XYZ file of C-alpha atoms in Angstrom:
775
model
C 5.527 18.274 6.732
C 6.015 18.970 3.306
C 8.781 21.562 1.852
C 7.296 24.790 0.573
C 7.083 25.112 -3.320
C 9.930 27.329 -3.735
C 12.240 29.394 -1.415
C 12.575 32.908 -1.590
C 15.885 35.556 -0.756
C 18.718 35.296 1.228
C 19.020 32.073 3.799
C 17.652 33.360 7.410
C 20.631 31.218 8.746
C 24.094 31.395 6.979
C 27.620 32.181 8.216
C 27.768 35.958 8.115
C 31.355 35.423 7.225
C 30.454 33.770 3.954
C 27.582 36.123 3.306
C 29.723 39.118 3.427
C 32.439 37.763 1.397
C 29.810 36.476 -1.434
C 27.595 39.324 -0.882
C 30.215 42.360 -0.719
C 33.085 41.890 -3.025
C 32.909 43.213 -6.901
C 33.057 40.266 -9.559
C 36.658 41.652 -10.007
C 37.925 40.338 -6.556
C 35.719 37.494 -7.087
C 37.686 36.459 -10.214
C 40.624 37.229 -8.157
C 39.850 35.256 -5.319
C 40.307 31.670 -6.952
C 42.399 30.767 -4.098
C 39.609 31.094 -1.642
C 37.915 27.475 -1.487
C 34.173 28.821 -1.388
C 32.950 24.909 -1.682
C 35.621 23.951 0.948
C 34.314 26.862 2.808
C 30.476 25.898 2.535
C 31.609 22.343 3.838
C 32.866 23.388 6.831
C 30.706 25.846 7.878
C 27.567 22.885 7.302
C 29.601 20.859 9.862
C 27.863 23.586 12.583
C 25.002 25.322 13.373
C 25.635 29.105 12.690
C 24.366 31.830 14.517
C 21.352 33.451 13.449
C 22.302 37.334 11.949
C 19.715 40.016 12.651
C 22.476 42.645 12.403
C 21.358 43.709 9.115
C 24.867 44.622 7.847
C 24.913 42.451 4.522
C 21.306 44.236 3.616
C 22.638 47.416 4.459
C 25.873 47.228 2.639
C 24.535 45.749 -0.931
C 22.912 49.276 -1.295
C 26.061 51.125 -0.771
C 26.793 52.895 -4.545
C 29.434 51.216 -6.440
C 30.547 54.572 -7.394
C 31.703 55.804 -4.353
C 34.785 57.192 -4.635
C 37.216 54.902 -2.010
C 39.500 57.577 -1.543
C 37.111 60.317 -0.251
C 36.301 59.454 3.137
C 33.614 61.856 3.568
C 31.928 59.981 0.327
C 32.235 56.917 2.031
C 30.434 58.064 4.858
C 27.862 59.454 2.990
C 27.285 56.378 1.182
C 26.642 54.268 4.007
C 23.812 56.629 5.347
C 22.101 56.654 1.849
C 22.128 52.844 1.629
C 20.298 52.619 5.059
C 17.591 54.901 3.147
C 18.078 52.921 0.136
C 17.441 49.545 1.914
C 14.228 50.511 3.603
C 12.954 52.191 0.496
C 13.385 49.307 -1.486
C 11.975 46.914 1.096
C 8.658 48.444 1.663
C 8.479 48.985 -2.015
C 8.616 45.458 -2.149
C 6.428 44.370 0.201
C 3.718 46.787 -1.224
C 4.209 45.155 -4.532
C 3.629 41.707 -3.610
C 0.023 40.676 -4.790
C -2.880 40.741 -1.785
C -3.963 36.948 -2.231
C -2.457 34.369 0.487
C -0.728 31.725 -0.406
C 2.829 30.055 0.739
C 4.757 31.456 -1.855
C 3.714 35.454 -1.458
C 3.529 34.772 2.265
C 7.095 33.443 2.514
C 8.271 36.588 0.171
C 6.378 38.646 2.621
C 7.886 37.077 5.293
C 11.742 37.286 3.804
C 11.339 41.064 3.568
C 10.007 41.855 6.784
C 13.351 40.172 8.296
C 15.108 42.534 6.417
C 13.367 45.060 7.408
C 13.655 43.758 10.969
C 17.264 43.529 10.398
C 17.599 47.027 8.763
C 16.052 48.292 11.845
C 18.339 45.848 14.110
C 21.170 47.637 11.912
C 20.066 51.522 13.408
C 19.329 49.828 16.741
C 15.708 50.803 16.512
C 14.838 47.544 18.248
C 10.999 48.448 18.722
C 10.601 48.402 14.985
C 12.774 45.429 14.635
C 10.524 43.507 16.735
C 7.571 44.353 14.965
C 9.054 43.507 11.331
C 9.940 40.127 13.137
C 6.611 39.581 14.340
C 4.927 40.336 10.888
C 7.081 38.064 9.174
C 6.294 35.317 11.906
C 2.515 36.191 11.324
C 2.749 35.864 7.799
C 4.085 32.461 7.947
C 1.528 31.392 10.616
C -1.109 29.467 8.496
C 1.542 27.434 7.219
C 3.744 26.056 9.558
C 2.101 22.969 10.218
C 2.373 21.685 6.776
C 5.549 23.315 5.606
C 8.896 22.036 7.503
C 10.869 24.880 6.138
C 8.418 27.640 6.471
C 7.855 26.259 10.253
C 11.824 26.627 10.664
C 11.558 29.809 9.446
C 9.022 30.843 11.521
C 11.096 29.925 15.003
C 13.777 32.020 13.364
C 11.758 35.149 13.386
C 10.655 34.528 16.740
C 14.328 34.057 17.912
C 14.977 36.983 16.055
C 12.091 39.249 18.009
C 13.470 37.552 21.470
C 17.046 38.882 20.243
C 15.816 42.623 19.893
C 13.873 42.169 23.022
C 17.301 41.440 24.954
C 19.214 44.058 22.950
C 16.488 46.584 24.162
C 17.066 45.434 27.860
C 20.727 46.018 27.265
C 20.340 49.494 25.431
C 18.204 50.751 28.607
C 20.428 48.897 31.288
C 23.927 47.876 30.879
C 24.633 50.720 28.008
C 22.981 53.294 30.560
C 25.039 52.335 33.511
C 28.595 53.779 32.698
C 28.955 53.470 36.944
C 28.282 50.357 37.156
C 31.802 48.013 37.489
C 29.415 44.834 36.712
C 27.549 45.785 33.740
C 27.900 43.486 31.182
C 30.509 41.535 32.863
C 29.865 37.593 32.822
C 28.750 35.767 34.617
C 26.350 38.721 35.712
C 26.571 39.806 39.459
C 24.286 41.790 41.215
C 25.486 45.089 39.962
C 24.734 43.440 36.315
C 21.345 42.771 36.890
C 18.967 44.581 34.732
C 16.646 47.580 36.485
C 14.630 47.744 33.406
C 13.594 44.219 33.259
C 10.928 44.467 29.945
C 13.271 43.390 27.888
C 15.127 40.603 29.159
C 11.504 39.280 30.359
C 10.165 39.121 26.889
C 13.229 37.374 25.234
C 13.164 34.848 28.471
C 9.486 34.245 27.558
C 9.809 34.125 24.181
C 12.930 31.730 24.283
C 11.283 29.067 26.626
C 9.032 27.662 23.848
C 11.863 27.380 21.187
C 14.165 25.852 23.876
C 11.919 23.355 24.911
C 10.957 22.391 21.237
C 14.668 22.344 20.123
C 16.623 21.153 23.322
C 19.970 20.711 21.356
C 20.033 23.863 19.812
C 22.778 25.611 22.136
C 22.422 29.155 20.976
C 18.581 29.084 22.188
C 19.529 27.536 25.336
C 22.317 30.017 26.048
C 20.285 33.088 25.208
C 17.929 31.746 27.756
C 20.360 31.177 30.743
C 21.536 34.697 29.587
C 18.201 36.282 29.551
C 17.739 34.746 33.213
C 20.845 36.098 34.603
C 19.773 39.924 32.950
C 16.671 39.325 35.169
C 18.200 38.131 38.554
C 16.479 34.931 38.330
C 19.253 32.608 37.254
C 20.048 29.493 37.981
C 16.332 29.134 39.460
C 14.067 30.221 36.914
C 15.840 28.290 33.966
C 14.359 24.675 33.134
C 16.336 22.344 34.435
C 17.220 20.619 31.391
C 17.908 23.964 29.586
C 20.359 25.120 32.594
C 23.946 25.659 31.884
C 25.196 25.125 35.360
C 26.687 27.815 37.376
C 29.993 25.941 38.201
C 30.677 25.560 34.409
C 31.831 29.359 34.253
C 34.330 29.114 37.152
C 37.565 29.856 36.773
C 39.871 26.744 37.450
C 43.077 27.720 38.646
C 45.824 26.333 40.347
C 45.510 26.059 44.084
C 48.356 28.343 44.446
C 47.536 30.949 41.935
C 45.414 34.017 42.890
C 44.252 36.930 40.550
C 42.642 39.740 41.422
C 39.493 41.336 39.835
C 40.008 43.800 37.093
C 37.967 46.718 37.538
C 36.350 48.758 34.442
C 37.564 52.298 35.041
C 37.235 53.795 31.546
C 34.535 56.450 32.369
C 36.250 57.617 35.586
C 39.053 57.687 33.334
C 37.151 59.973 30.779
C 37.145 57.498 27.766
C 33.537 57.853 27.082
C 33.508 56.694 23.444
C 30.413 55.030 22.521
C 31.339 53.419 19.048
C 31.270 50.340 17.237
C 34.269 47.987 16.486
C 37.893 49.222 15.929
C 41.530 48.782 16.551
C 43.187 50.209 19.329
C 46.824 51.188 20.184
C 48.512 52.109 23.676
C 51.850 53.897 23.335
C 53.573 57.451 24.223
C 52.682 59.458 21.126
C 54.398 62.737 22.524
C 57.388 61.197 24.214
C 56.336 61.920 27.578
C 56.847 59.055 29.589
C 52.863 58.091 29.584
C 50.974 55.942 27.499
C 48.296 57.371 25.638
C 45.164 55.920 23.846
C 44.025 55.267 19.984
C 40.794 53.724 19.121
C 39.549 53.497 15.450
C 35.845 52.549 14.420
C 34.604 50.981 11.585
C 31.739 53.429 11.541
C 32.353 54.943 8.133
C 31.593 58.518 9.917
C 33.624 58.121 12.960
C 36.650 59.669 13.386
C 39.844 58.063 15.022
C 39.801 58.911 18.674
C 43.179 60.131 20.250
C 43.373 60.279 24.069
C 46.186 61.937 26.004
C 47.346 60.574 29.184
C 47.220 63.404 31.932
C 49.238 61.941 34.277
C 46.788 61.698 36.750
C 44.535 59.098 36.240
C 42.737 60.450 33.501
C 42.727 60.996 29.423
C 42.100 64.158 27.362
C 40.386 63.429 24.178
C 43.064 65.367 21.710
C 41.352 64.154 18.097
C 40.822 67.689 16.880
C 43.853 69.272 18.591
C 45.911 66.336 16.983
C 44.447 67.484 13.505
C 42.494 63.871 13.171
C 38.751 64.523 13.170
C 38.790 63.805 9.522
C 40.034 60.284 9.643
C 37.037 58.160 9.439
C 36.102 54.877 9.790
C 38.961 52.008 9.877
C 38.441 48.528 11.670
C 41.822 48.220 12.583
C 45.668 50.265 13.032
C 48.906 50.152 14.140
C 51.693 52.508 15.304
C 54.827 52.769 13.583
C 57.927 54.909 13.224
C 58.289 54.828 8.865
C 60.742 58.004 9.028
C 62.926 57.060 12.342
C 62.557 60.500 13.615
C 61.569 59.357 17.295
C 58.155 60.190 16.934
C 55.099 57.291 16.706
C 52.931 57.559 13.843
C 49.505 55.647 12.838
C 48.875 53.308 10.415
C 44.906 52.977 9.768
C 43.566 50.020 8.192
C 40.053 49.849 6.144
C 37.504 48.256 4.477
C 37.656 44.801 6.263
C 34.709 42.498 5.793
C 32.726 45.318 3.739
C 34.206 47.515 0.713
C 37.569 48.746 -0.771
C 38.761 52.040 0.878
C 41.418 53.712 1.421
C 43.960 53.519 4.299
C 45.586 56.220 6.015
C 49.338 56.951 7.124
C 49.410 59.094 9.813
C 52.747 61.363 10.158
C 53.338 62.206 13.931
C 54.786 65.636 13.564
C 56.180 65.945 17.021
C 54.414 68.704 18.342
C 51.001 67.155 18.986
C 49.529 66.923 15.482
C 49.323 64.786 12.795
C 49.642 65.290 8.965
C 48.002 62.497 6.384
C 50.671 61.437 4.277
C 49.402 58.400 2.474
C 49.248 59.364 -0.890
C 52.747 61.009 -1.437
C 53.803 57.640 0.804
C 52.321 55.270 -1.892
C 50.167 53.559 0.974
C 46.718 54.418 -0.281
C 45.627 50.371 -1.580
C 42.157 52.166 -1.895
C 41.498 49.226 -4.572
C 41.371 46.521 -1.535
C 40.010 45.887 1.627
C 42.388 46.111 4.223
C 42.339 44.274 7.970
C 45.509 43.738 9.073
C 49.349 44.917 8.405
C 52.538 44.108 10.099
C 55.653 46.845 9.916
C 59.103 45.082 9.970
C 62.425 45.841 8.256
C 62.317 42.603 5.927
C 65.955 43.856 4.418
C 67.627 45.025 7.581
C 68.338 48.331 6.235
C 67.700 49.890 8.970
C 63.970 51.091 7.867
C 60.598 49.729 8.415
C 58.617 48.249 5.573
C 55.018 47.314 5.649
C 53.043 43.739 4.578
C 49.555 44.867 3.866
C 47.088 41.804 3.883
C 44.047 42.754 1.905
C 40.846 40.263 1.366
C 40.112 38.429 -1.874
C 43.390 40.328 -3.576
C 47.059 40.051 -3.643
C 48.246 41.479 -0.182
C 51.330 44.083 -0.556
C 54.959 44.151 0.647
C 55.858 47.997 0.681
C 59.700 48.618 1.064
C 60.878 51.819 2.703
C 62.406 53.867 0.510
C 64.196 56.018 3.507
C 62.596 59.328 1.974
C 59.273 58.956 3.128
C 57.919 56.972 0.326
C 57.566 53.069 -0.397
C 58.026 51.074 -3.184
C 55.726 48.029 -3.929
C 58.300 45.268 -4.046
C 55.410 42.262 -3.729
C 55.977 40.587 -7.115
C 59.541 40.482 -6.449
C 59.275 39.369 -2.904
C 56.788 36.761 -3.719
C 53.946 37.026 -1.237
C 51.324 38.106 -3.521
C 48.991 35.074 -3.197
C 45.417 36.039 -2.947
C 43.607 35.174 -0.538
C 40.572 36.674 2.148
C 43.426 37.930 5.014
C 42.237 38.494 7.996
C 45.632 38.576 9.974
C 49.232 39.235 9.585
C 52.194 39.314 11.867
C 55.940 39.714 11.854
C 58.509 37.805 13.702
C 61.887 35.803 13.362
C 60.794 32.257 13.695
C 63.948 30.738 12.954
C 66.157 33.567 14.508
C 68.045 33.725 11.629
C 68.230 37.632 12.238
C 65.671 38.449 9.371
C 61.864 38.885 10.255
C 59.341 36.388 8.614
C 55.702 36.733 7.988
C 52.884 34.679 9.193
C 49.121 35.228 7.260
C 45.820 34.259 8.642
C 43.407 33.479 6.254
C 39.710 33.243 6.289
C 38.255 29.921 3.850
C 41.934 28.933 2.912
C 45.180 27.767 4.309
C 47.265 30.632 6.264
C 51.091 31.379 5.052
C 54.137 31.482 6.510
C 56.818 33.767 4.461
C 60.131 32.482 5.130
C 62.372 35.167 4.704
C 65.584 34.374 2.095
C 67.750 37.342 3.152
C 67.617 38.810 -0.377
C 64.177 40.684 -0.767
C 62.772 37.137 -1.473
C 60.260 34.803 0.399
C 59.088 31.336 0.126
C 56.173 29.958 1.310
C 56.374 27.400 3.893
C 53.166 26.843 6.340
C 52.001 23.575 4.667
C 55.801 21.858 4.539
C 55.966 23.057 8.690
C 52.510 22.204 9.391
C 51.119 25.276 10.396
C 48.602 26.297 7.304
C 45.702 25.594 9.879
C 42.731 26.651 11.062
C 41.037 26.925 7.430
C 39.019 29.569 8.703
C 41.286 31.573 10.657
C 41.378 35.211 12.046
C 43.405 36.975 14.383
C 47.112 35.726 15.334
C 49.909 36.604 17.434
C 53.561 35.266 17.487
C 55.245 35.297 20.464
C 57.278 33.125 22.853
C 54.718 31.523 25.510
C 57.086 28.781 26.788
C 60.044 31.350 27.214
C 62.327 28.954 25.379
C 63.642 31.582 22.928
C 61.974 30.689 19.948
C 58.527 32.435 18.666
C 55.509 30.156 18.327
C 52.345 30.698 16.732
C 48.938 31.530 18.174
C 46.138 31.446 15.431
C 42.442 31.853 16.556
C 39.613 30.106 14.339
C 36.378 31.844 13.367
C 33.172 29.766 12.938
C 30.380 32.422 13.450
C 28.596 29.980 16.028
C 27.373 30.710 19.378
C 26.657 27.030 19.667
C 29.950 26.221 19.374
C 31.201 28.357 21.773
C 29.088 27.126 24.478
C 29.975 23.535 24.065
C 33.112 24.142 26.112
C 30.664 24.770 29.108
C 29.065 21.898 28.598
C 32.211 19.641 28.025
C 31.114 18.764 24.274
C 33.289 18.414 21.507
C 33.150 21.153 19.267
C 32.397 20.439 15.493
C 34.290 23.513 14.236
C 37.692 24.004 14.048
C 39.324 25.146 17.252
C 41.983 27.855 18.649
C 45.620 26.699 17.158
C 48.376 26.805 19.386
C 51.869 25.845 17.292
C 55.292 25.350 19.361
C 58.382 26.167 17.646
C 60.600 23.317 18.408
C 63.966 25.615 17.508
C 64.978 23.275 14.869
C 63.247 24.359 11.935
C 59.767 22.718 12.583
C 56.503 23.292 14.559
C 54.362 20.780 16.766
C 50.650 21.246 17.322
C 50.307 21.587 21.005
C 46.590 22.972 20.983
C 45.342 19.993 22.887
C 48.307 19.579 25.129
C 47.691 23.005 26.370
C 44.256 23.082 27.002
C 43.210 25.289 24.178
C 41.256 23.186 22.191
C 37.808 25.032 21.955
C 36.144 27.314 19.879
C 36.135 31.093 20.895
C 35.106 33.097 17.891
C 37.202 36.025 17.962
C 38.174 39.101 15.772
C 40.307 40.876 18.852
C 43.252 39.386 20.294
C 46.395 40.182 22.194
C 49.282 38.888 24.891
C 50.231 40.466 28.026
C 51.352 39.119 31.298
C 48.296 39.717 34.031
C 50.658 38.821 37.008
C 54.227 39.455 36.216
C 54.782 36.042 36.329
C 56.753 36.364 33.186
C 54.779 34.174 31.144
C 52.516 35.565 28.339
C 48.705 35.421 28.704
C 46.191 35.953 25.891
C 43.018 37.990 25.986
C 40.530 37.184 23.386
C 37.586 39.548 21.787
C 34.586 37.551 20.806
C 31.674 38.462 18.668
C 30.104 38.769 15.128
C 27.792 41.188 13.266
C 24.991 39.473 14.901
C 23.039 40.596 18.089
C 22.795 37.070 18.925
C 26.166 36.885 19.433
C 26.218 37.532 23.057
C 29.437 35.514 24.114
C 31.959 36.737 26.792
C 35.454 37.991 25.769
C 37.620 35.235 27.284
C 41.051 35.600 29.425
C 43.396 32.739 29.341
C 46.200 32.428 31.806
C 49.699 30.508 31.072
C 50.633 28.581 33.622
C 54.396 28.412 33.345
C 54.489 27.685 29.885
C 52.881 24.225 30.045
C 48.936 24.752 29.857
C 46.318 27.857 29.363
C 43.651 28.032 31.965
C 40.388 30.072 31.477
C 40.299 32.815 34.373
C 37.392 34.796 32.802
C 35.336 34.741 35.826
C 38.191 35.024 38.608
C 39.248 38.377 36.656
C 36.052 39.653 35.722
C 36.909 40.365 32.000
C 34.255 38.541 30.512
C 32.682 41.493 28.733
C 29.463 40.397 27.059
C 29.743 43.071 24.417
C 31.883 42.339 21.067
C 35.465 42.769 21.617
C 37.806 44.167 19.063
C 41.258 46.032 19.489
C 43.169 44.901 22.594
C 45.972 46.097 24.707
C 48.085 45.351 27.568
C 49.895 48.152 28.832
C 50.975 50.114 32.056
C 48.612 52.624 32.152
C 49.429 54.149 35.362
C 53.507 53.290 35.550
C 53.090 50.577 38.716
C 54.530 47.617 37.158
C 51.008 46.184 36.516
C 49.725 45.863 32.845
C 45.799 46.844 32.321
C 43.896 46.096 29.458
C 42.447 48.425 26.877
C 39.482 46.710 25.037
C 37.884 48.667 22.053
C 34.557 47.456 22.459
C 30.885 47.493 20.138
C 29.768 45.667 17.278
C 29.423 45.832 13.510
C 26.697 48.187 12.941
C 25.610 51.366 14.691
C 22.847 49.994 16.798
C 25.570 47.766 18.232
C 27.699 50.404 20.020
C 29.113 50.574 23.776
C 31.890 52.249 25.323
C 35.660 51.327 25.533
C 36.684 49.416 28.364
C 39.899 50.033 30.489
C 40.346 47.065 33.131
C 42.338 48.601 35.736
C 45.083 46.277 37.138
C 45.262 46.171 41.131
C 47.905 44.018 41.276
C 47.933 41.860 44.716
C 46.563 43.609 46.945
C 47.519 42.604 50.639
C 49.562 39.690 48.663
C 53.097 39.275 47.820
C 54.025 41.100 44.261
C 55.928 40.060 41.194
C 58.639 42.404 40.125
C 58.957 43.386 36.764
C 61.089 45.451 34.141
C 60.259 47.969 31.301
C 62.511 48.506 28.757
C 62.346 51.118 25.965
C 64.932 50.461 23.252
C 66.374 53.197 20.592
C 67.474 52.079 17.288
C 70.265 53.610 15.843
C 71.653 51.791 13.212
C 68.344 49.291 13.227
C 64.956 50.941 12.866
C 64.078 53.852 15.516
C 61.384 51.903 17.099
C 63.474 48.877 17.462
C 60.899 46.394 15.765
C 63.048 43.466 15.488
C 65.063 43.667 18.503
C 65.315 40.674 21.116
C 65.934 40.531 24.512
C 66.950 37.484 26.672
C 66.893 37.967 30.231
C 68.506 35.323 32.645
C 66.900 35.750 36.246
C 68.179 35.241 39.491
C 68.355 31.758 39.847
C 68.747 32.165 44.031
C 65.384 33.789 44.364
C 63.987 31.994 41.264
C 61.219 28.969 41.663
C 62.296 25.841 41.857
C 62.246 23.944 38.387
C 60.865 27.001 36.946
C 62.728 28.216 33.833
C 65.175 31.208 34.707
C 64.624 32.347 30.863
C 62.603 35.372 29.627
C 62.196 35.940 26.111
C 60.724 38.929 23.913
C 61.218 40.100 20.390
C 59.909 44.142 19.830
C 56.962 43.213 17.305
C 54.641 45.233 15.287
C 50.962 45.494 16.995
C 49.190 42.144 16.428
C 46.460 41.716 13.757
C 43.486 43.294 16.285
C 45.464 45.222 18.959
C 48.629 47.252 19.342
C 50.793 46.790 22.592
C 53.216 49.463 23.255
C 56.696 48.843 21.616
C 58.002 49.711 25.022
C 58.784 46.053 26.994
C 57.038 45.309 30.034
C 58.601 42.006 31.161
C 57.211 40.187 34.400
C 60.175 38.715 36.720
C 58.153 36.616 39.086
C 59.892 36.978 42.394
C 63.322 37.538 40.993
C 65.314 39.974 42.656
C 67.720 40.974 40.390
C 68.616 40.298 36.594
C 71.719 38.248 36.179
C 71.874 39.225 32.448
C 70.101 41.434 30.326
C 70.868 40.594 26.608
C 69.801 42.285 23.485
C 70.019 41.367 19.680
C 69.700 44.517 17.496
C 68.263 43.638 14.032
C 70.139 45.758 11.428
C 73.433 45.665 12.871
C 73.533 42.256 14.555
C 75.081 43.985 17.740
C 74.798 42.262 20.929
C 74.469 44.116 24.456
C 74.991 42.224 27.474
C 74.222 44.105 30.597
C 74.516 42.430 34.081
C 73.128 42.464 37.705
C 70.302 44.511 36.641
C 67.969 45.938 39.591
C 64.158 45.012 39.143
C 60.975 47.195 39.133
C 62.578 49.989 36.777
C 61.886 51.887 33.785
C 64.996 51.554 31.400
C 66.068 53.333 27.980
C 68.715 51.505 26.243
C 69.759 52.778 22.763
C 71.497 50.453 20.281
C 75.037 52.272 20.386
C 75.157 52.717 24.386
C 77.569 50.979 26.395
C 75.029 51.122 29.452
C 71.020 51.521 29.767
C 69.622 54.659 31.309
C 67.256 54.389 34.192
C 64.353 56.549 32.951
C 62.335 58.897 35.857
C 58.996 57.972 35.096
C 55.716 59.744 36.744
C 53.987 56.962 38.654
C 49.985 57.695 38.052
C 47.391 57.764 40.821
C 44.929 54.726 40.292
C 41.832 55.600 38.754
C 39.648 53.649 41.297
C 41.811 54.156 44.179
C 39.089 55.248 45.972
C 36.713 52.623 45.055
C 35.930 49.965 47.768
C 37.297 46.597 46.220
């Protein structure tokens, strides 16, 4: 075959992360982004097969007016809506303007325009039109596919795009339309998740078979073929043997002594019925009634933040309007804080991640169930930047929370709290203003010197570890300490995975590739970068223990957080997978921490492998029963890729022995009121502790992770320990150390920084939402 005379338009197979970065940032940002290594990014992406993008995100957002006011959330909403119409009109006019004659150049142009029109239809969720456009593009190329290799490749990509649109239509008609089914969209699909309306999955299955036969090494096609067979209830028998991914590949390989319950999605019964796009998640007690509430944001420019109040009966009430939050539109991420030390948790919404500059929002909790937007008066708008992640920490130990704001393709900012409701930009003085494509920021005291440090996860560049010098300045030490990778990073966390008293660093790579994800199930080595886990050696150094802990795999994740599935005291990890493309149908992944030695995939065993896009994640004891549930903000990047959010209820271990736990709410006095930065060390009762296991449990109160915020109240699993021998708390601003002896387990405690003893909180236990279900 020959190559076509020339190529036209945007490449059909491209890393969406790189496409977004290059297509959506302005010239000034591009110039500021010199620290981003685009050549190295292209070289990294060339190592693997990127997911076929059918989302239309780039095609639509390229038409957003550059004159839109980044401070005006309503104007941003209108600009996005106008961009959809502009994209369709521009593309249809371009099709009509093409000459009538048939030749490879004209028909390649025609096919490209139909592909873009199909992507814009997919953006809106109109899968029937999307299929028609993709098929029209394929027909335009049909006369040339035998003679031109690149046009044959583009024709096959259009075939795959049509199959993806059909599969998505099947999801819309089944998975999205069965709110009462606990098995819907849970991978691997069980009988309750099989599609009843089979036309979409059947069409996808038929279209994918010849593509797989022609390209058996294309693991994305092979994966989608197996998924469509599952949706039809014909897996594994209907999948050609050469293309089959065996069912055993998906089974959780648990230690024989370990049993985990299957989690059930109870969001519908809990009256959390939001059907929206990707966004952030916060779970915390916003009205101080002892019950954890839920906040969701959405990347959709026209969708307001949602506040769900915990009623205490297993259900939640949408109090968005009553709280004065209906005008808080958009926001891919959010964290809680108590910036004014009044004891009422505030909300900070981050906007513009992946897309265009937008203002952020600081929402002051008024203590009466309402919030007030105080962003401008506080000086925290950052409207000229795109923000994905922030971390709240008292970097100068003056008792007030400061905030590190991570921007994309622009210098990040550090704001010092002035104690009067306003913030001072101290970026230059602190030395933390490096330009990067920042996707994640976390704070934690990695060297236990009493001052918080910042770890910054960057896409297409080295990550940063800013060491706090105790004088208002920081020194960047990531490369020196060997924690600067992966090159293409996204969510990150600091937590003590092995309970040795030193914070470790967990950072997830983000190759936009279904194929690299699938290799894990086939026992194939990935070509892309994997997750990284850096063990803190306690002497100012780190060791990469990714391979030793079983984490050397690719899980393209935006959401990530940690919690304790079974109260053994070792923190487990849940990863929310996805990318804007509708081809990115990868289950979210649950990783069980086995005694701080390794992580095991327990996705299948726990029933947490949701196939829809996973974003903001929180672990929280919603029912006050001592078991942490999982709250997941679900949905993709575009309006046509929405889904209702998930509450995976943790039933504990029905019929078996239960591990014990303790819940600690810390209240700062000289330190910040939210107690961020406080350190907790538990020494367990050795007489009732497993032989050879660590008797120590360690936590540090930290700001929300880079895509999901757990409650600041610390839930700590204790295993079979019957009593806590010592409970030690070290406070950041005062350096005060409190020690309590022989503390009973399975209690909710409140501890003030200036108190001589703890207070037992009387917390109402909430009935399980799914108590009436037959498990």
